[in-house]
Amino acid sequence: MLAARIKQANFPIHKDLDTYDFAAMPSLSKPKILELARGDWLEQRANVIFVGQPGTGKTHLATALGLAACRLGQRVRFFTAANLVQRLEEAQKQYQLDRFLNQLDRAQLLVCDELGYLSFSRAGAELLFQVFADRYERKSLLITSNLAFSDWGQVFQGERMTAALLDRLTHRCHIFEMNGESYRFRESMRTRKGKGGKDKAVDKETAKNEDE
Ligand code: ADP
Ligand code: MG
């Protein structure tokens, strides 16, 4: 049942594509996002990564694509990176790691939001690495991060582990760089402008979008 799948996915908030304003992120390819919503990438066991500053809509899009996957009948699990690592560490402590890993493995799509906001212990980073690496070419991952790939070493501690991970992760991957202004910030500026404020319009658009 769809409602049950959505509940199990544990999205932090209900955000869908119909409320995503593509005009606010002109360099993000709307056709590409709509194509991802059709789910072929899940069949191909490909990954999606949204990289960009806070407020650029990464969580919104991750949730929308997760919802789309649910509607296609796929199992989805949504975690923040910090939460996922915490759950992995707890499971390990309680000798339940295999059980938890199996649960994760049942999801066709694992969403890992906010990678890079917090760094992990070495053990935590290794557990996350294990989850990501295990999914390679078997199941899809959707990751959002504020960090450029060159800075992922900070999260995964160690250039070798990071290089090995990025090699797998980006092998079959749709990467979207969203480096425009924060949508929240833009909206608040627009509201102030509307009220007669003299703020300059925030129209700097530097977002880039890359595929492959
Ligand atoms: P991020 O995860 O990149 O920090 P969010 O997805 O949380 O950003 O977006 C911040 C807020 O702005 C959310 O309420 C989100 O729904 C909204 N938002 C961001 N970009 C857009 C957009 N292009 N259209 C509509 N709402 C947006
Ligand atoms: Mg977010």
Short mmCIF file of C-alpha atoms and ligand atoms in Angstrom, two decimals:
data_model
loop_
_atom_site.label_atom_id
_atom_site.label_comp_id
_atom_site.label_asym_id
_atom_site.label_seq_id
_atom_site.Cartn_x
_atom_site.Cartn_y
_atom_site.Cartn_z
CA MET A 1 0.00 0.00 0.00
CA LEU A 2 1.27 3.41 -0.93
CA ALA A 3 0.54 5.08 2.40
CA ALA A 4 2.43 2.33 4.20
CA ARG A 5 5.41 2.65 1.87
CA ILE A 6 5.52 6.40 2.41
CA LYS A 7 5.28 5.91 6.15
CA GLN A 8 8.05 3.34 6.11
CA ALA A 9 10.27 5.66 4.10
CA ASN A 10 10.17 8.07 7.02
CA PHE A 11 10.46 11.30 5.06
CA PRO A 12 11.14 14.25 7.38
CA ILE A 13 8.57 16.36 5.63
CA HIS A 14 6.16 15.94 2.74
CA LYS A 15 7.62 17.83 -0.22
CA ASP A 16 6.67 17.01 -3.77
CA LEU A 17 7.71 18.03 -7.25
CA ASP A 18 4.53 20.03 -7.82
CA THR A 19 5.64 22.53 -5.19
CA TYR A 20 9.19 22.75 -6.49
CA ASP A 21 9.75 26.00 -8.35
CA PHE A 22 12.20 25.16 -11.13
CA ALA A 23 12.30 28.82 -12.16
CA ALA A 24 14.12 29.55 -8.91
CA MET A 25 16.95 27.19 -9.93
CA PRO A 26 17.12 27.81 -13.69
CA SER A 27 20.25 25.78 -14.25
CA LEU A 28 18.65 22.67 -12.82
CA SER A 29 17.25 20.68 -15.70
CA LYS A 30 13.55 20.18 -15.12
CA PRO A 31 13.29 17.47 -17.80
CA LYS A 32 16.08 15.52 -16.10
CA ILE A 33 14.39 15.70 -12.71
CA LEU A 34 11.06 14.67 -14.24
CA GLU A 35 12.81 11.79 -15.94
CA LEU A 36 14.26 10.67 -12.61
CA ALA A 37 10.75 10.81 -11.17
CA ARG A 38 9.79 8.15 -13.72
CA GLY A 39 12.15 5.80 -11.95
CA ASP A 40 14.33 4.28 -14.67
CA TRP A 41 17.42 5.15 -12.65
CA LEU A 42 16.19 2.82 -9.91
CA GLU A 43 15.88 -0.04 -12.38
CA GLN A 44 19.42 0.74 -13.50
CA ARG A 45 20.69 0.79 -9.89
CA ALA A 46 22.06 4.24 -10.55
CA ASN A 47 22.63 6.91 -7.92
CA VAL A 48 21.66 10.55 -7.57
CA ILE A 49 23.68 13.19 -5.76
CA PHE A 50 22.60 16.74 -5.03
CA VAL A 51 25.48 18.94 -3.98
CA GLY A 52 25.03 22.52 -2.90
CA GLN A 53 24.73 25.10 -0.21
CA PRO A 54 21.98 25.05 2.41
CA GLY A 55 18.54 26.14 1.29
CA THR A 56 18.95 25.28 -2.37
CA GLY A 57 16.24 22.62 -2.31
CA LYS A 58 18.27 19.44 -1.94
CA THR A 59 16.07 17.90 0.74
CA HIS A 60 12.96 19.00 -1.12
CA LEU A 61 14.07 17.23 -4.30
CA ALA A 62 15.36 14.18 -2.44
CA THR A 63 11.97 13.81 -0.78
CA ALA A 64 10.08 14.41 -4.02
CA LEU A 65 12.11 11.73 -5.83
CA GLY A 66 11.65 9.41 -2.85
CA LEU A 67 7.89 9.93 -3.01
CA ALA A 68 7.97 9.27 -6.73
CA ALA A 69 9.76 5.99 -6.07
CA CYS A 70 7.15 5.04 -3.47
CA ARG A 71 4.42 5.68 -6.03
CA LEU A 72 6.24 3.36 -8.42
CA GLY A 73 5.93 0.65 -5.81
CA GLN A 74 9.53 0.81 -4.62
CA ARG A 75 10.70 0.58 -1.04
CA VAL A 76 12.42 3.74 0.15
CA ARG A 77 14.24 4.61 3.36
CA PHE A 78 15.12 8.20 4.19
CA PHE A 79 17.79 9.13 6.75
CA THR A 80 20.01 12.04 7.47
CA ALA A 81 23.62 10.89 7.35
CA ALA A 82 24.01 11.62 11.07
CA ASN A 83 20.91 9.64 11.91
CA LEU A 84 21.92 6.73 9.72
CA VAL A 85 25.36 6.51 11.32
CA GLN A 86 23.78 6.70 14.76
CA ARG A 87 21.40 3.88 13.90
CA LEU A 88 24.26 1.79 12.50
CA GLU A 89 26.36 2.30 15.61
CA GLU A 90 23.46 1.46 17.91
CA ALA A 91 22.66 -1.64 15.92
CA GLN A 92 26.26 -2.74 16.13
CA LYS A 93 26.37 -2.22 19.88
CA GLN A 94 23.29 -4.38 20.28
CA TYR A 95 24.60 -7.10 17.96
CA GLN A 96 21.81 -6.19 15.54
CA LEU A 97 23.95 -4.82 12.74
CA ASP A 98 23.24 -7.59 10.24
CA ARG A 99 19.55 -7.25 10.90
CA PHE A 100 19.62 -3.51 10.31
CA LEU A 101 21.78 -3.87 7.20
CA ASN A 102 19.29 -6.38 5.83
CA GLN A 103 16.48 -3.94 6.45
CA LEU A 104 18.36 -1.26 4.55
CA ASP A 105 19.07 -3.72 1.80
CA ARG A 106 15.39 -4.32 1.24
CA ALA A 107 14.96 -0.71 0.15
CA GLN A 108 15.44 -0.11 -3.55
CA LEU A 109 16.25 3.49 -2.69
CA LEU A 110 18.22 4.67 0.30
CA VAL A 111 18.22 8.43 0.78
CA CYS A 112 21.08 9.85 2.80
CA ASP A 113 20.47 13.52 3.41
CA GLU A 114 22.91 16.12 4.71
CA LEU A 115 26.14 14.24 4.28
CA GLY A 116 28.91 16.50 5.49
CA TYR A 117 27.11 18.65 8.03
CA LEU A 118 28.56 16.52 10.78
CA SER A 119 31.65 14.38 10.74
CA PHE A 120 31.66 10.91 12.19
CA SER A 121 33.92 8.77 14.27
CA ARG A 122 36.20 6.49 12.32
CA ALA A 123 33.94 3.54 13.18
CA GLY A 124 30.85 5.46 12.12
CA ALA A 125 32.42 6.47 8.83
CA GLU A 126 33.39 2.86 8.17
CA LEU A 127 29.85 1.65 8.80
CA LEU A 128 28.46 4.24 6.41
CA PHE A 129 31.09 3.31 3.87
CA GLN A 130 30.03 -0.32 4.20
CA VAL A 131 26.38 0.57 3.53
CA PHE A 132 27.23 2.69 0.50
CA ALA A 133 29.72 0.22 -0.92
CA ASP A 134 27.34 -2.74 -0.45
CA ARG A 135 24.72 -1.06 -2.59
CA TYR A 136 27.05 -0.60 -5.51
CA GLU A 137 25.34 -1.78 -8.70
CA ARG A 138 22.66 -3.52 -6.64
CA LYS A 139 20.48 -0.79 -5.18
CA SER A 140 20.19 2.96 -5.61
CA LEU A 141 21.40 5.70 -3.33
CA LEU A 142 20.35 9.31 -3.25
CA ILE A 143 22.77 11.52 -1.37
CA THR A 144 22.61 15.21 -0.62
CA SER A 145 25.63 17.10 0.58
CA ASN A 146 26.86 20.61 1.17
CA LEU A 147 30.39 19.38 0.48
CA ALA A 148 32.19 19.31 -2.83
CA PHE A 149 33.57 15.85 -3.60
CA SER A 150 37.06 17.13 -2.89
CA ASP A 151 35.99 17.66 0.73
CA TRP A 152 34.39 14.26 1.30
CA GLY A 153 37.63 13.09 2.86
CA GLN A 154 36.63 15.14 5.91
CA VAL A 155 33.58 12.95 6.38
CA PHE A 156 35.10 9.61 5.52
CA GLN A 157 38.47 10.23 7.09
CA GLY A 158 41.16 8.98 4.86
CA GLU A 159 41.78 9.66 1.22
CA ARG A 160 41.79 6.00 0.30
CA MET A 161 38.39 5.21 1.71
CA THR A 162 36.99 8.37 0.15
CA ALA A 163 38.51 7.66 -3.24
CA ALA A 164 37.21 4.08 -3.20
CA LEU A 165 33.77 5.28 -2.22
CA LEU A 166 33.55 8.07 -4.76
CA ASP A 167 34.72 5.72 -7.46
CA ARG A 168 31.76 3.40 -6.82
CA LEU A 169 29.25 6.08 -6.02
CA THR A 170 29.82 8.20 -9.07
CA HIS A 171 30.23 5.34 -11.52
CA ARG A 172 26.60 5.42 -12.53
CA CYS A 173 25.36 8.63 -11.08
CA HIS A 174 23.30 11.70 -11.84
CA ILE A 175 25.04 14.60 -10.17
CA PHE A 176 23.35 17.95 -9.69
CA GLU A 177 25.27 20.92 -8.39
CA MET A 178 22.93 23.44 -6.87
CA ASN A 179 24.98 26.43 -5.97
CA GLY A 180 22.49 29.22 -6.31
CA GLU A 181 21.26 31.41 -3.49
CA SER A 182 19.25 29.87 -0.72
CA TYR A 183 15.60 29.67 -1.74
CA ARG A 184 14.56 30.66 1.78
CA PHE A 185 16.87 33.66 1.61
CA ARG A 186 15.54 34.66 -1.79
CA GLU A 187 11.98 34.32 -0.61
CA SER A 188 12.56 36.45 2.46
CA MET A 189 14.26 39.09 0.32
CA ARG A 190 11.38 39.06 -2.11
CA THR A 191 8.89 39.46 0.71
CA ARG A 192 10.84 42.41 2.08
CA LYS A 193 11.02 43.94 -1.36
CA GLY A 194 7.30 43.49 -1.76
CA LYS A 195 6.82 45.40 1.45
CA GLY A 196 8.69 48.35 0.05
CA GLY A 197 12.17 47.48 1.25
CA LYS A 198 15.04 48.71 -0.85
CA ASP A 199 16.97 45.47 -0.91
CA LYS A 200 18.53 44.63 -4.16
CA ALA A 201 16.97 41.68 -5.83
CA VAL A 202 18.91 38.52 -5.28
CA ASP A 203 19.18 37.19 -8.74
CA LYS A 204 22.66 35.83 -8.85
CA GLU A 205 22.31 32.43 -10.38
CA THR A 206 25.40 30.36 -10.32
CA ALA A 207 23.81 26.97 -10.03
CA LYS A 208 25.24 24.45 -12.35
CA ASN A 209 23.78 21.20 -13.32
CA GLU A 210 25.75 18.26 -14.46
CA ASP A 211 24.69 14.88 -15.49
CA GLU A 212 27.21 12.05 -15.52
P1 ADP B 1 18.48 22.16 1.42
O1 ADP B 1 18.12 20.76 1.75
O2 ADP B 1 19.27 22.31 0.17
O3 ADP B 1 19.13 22.89 2.56
P2 ADP B 1 15.63 22.52 1.38
O4 ADP B 1 15.19 21.49 0.41
O5 ADP B 1 15.42 22.20 2.82
O6 ADP B 1 17.14 22.95 1.12
O7 ADP B 1 14.91 23.88 1.02
C1 ADP B 1 14.70 24.90 1.99
C2 ADP B 1 13.25 25.36 1.92
O8 ADP B 1 13.04 26.05 0.70
C3 ADP B 1 12.28 24.21 1.93
O9 ADP B 1 11.10 24.62 2.57
C4 ADP B 1 12.02 23.95 0.45
O10 ADP B 1 10.76 23.38 0.23
C5 ADP B 1 12.12 25.35 -0.12
N1 ADP B 1 12.66 25.36 -1.47
C6 ADP B 1 13.96 25.31 -1.82
N2 ADP B 1 14.11 25.41 -3.17
C7 ADP B 1 12.85 25.50 -3.65
C8 ADP B 1 12.32 25.64 -4.97
N3 ADP B 1 13.12 25.72 -6.05
N4 ADP B 1 10.97 25.70 -5.10
C9 ADP B 1 10.16 25.64 -4.02
N5 ADP B 1 10.61 25.53 -2.75
C10 ADP B 1 11.93 25.47 -2.56
MG MG B 2 18.44 19.78 3.50
#
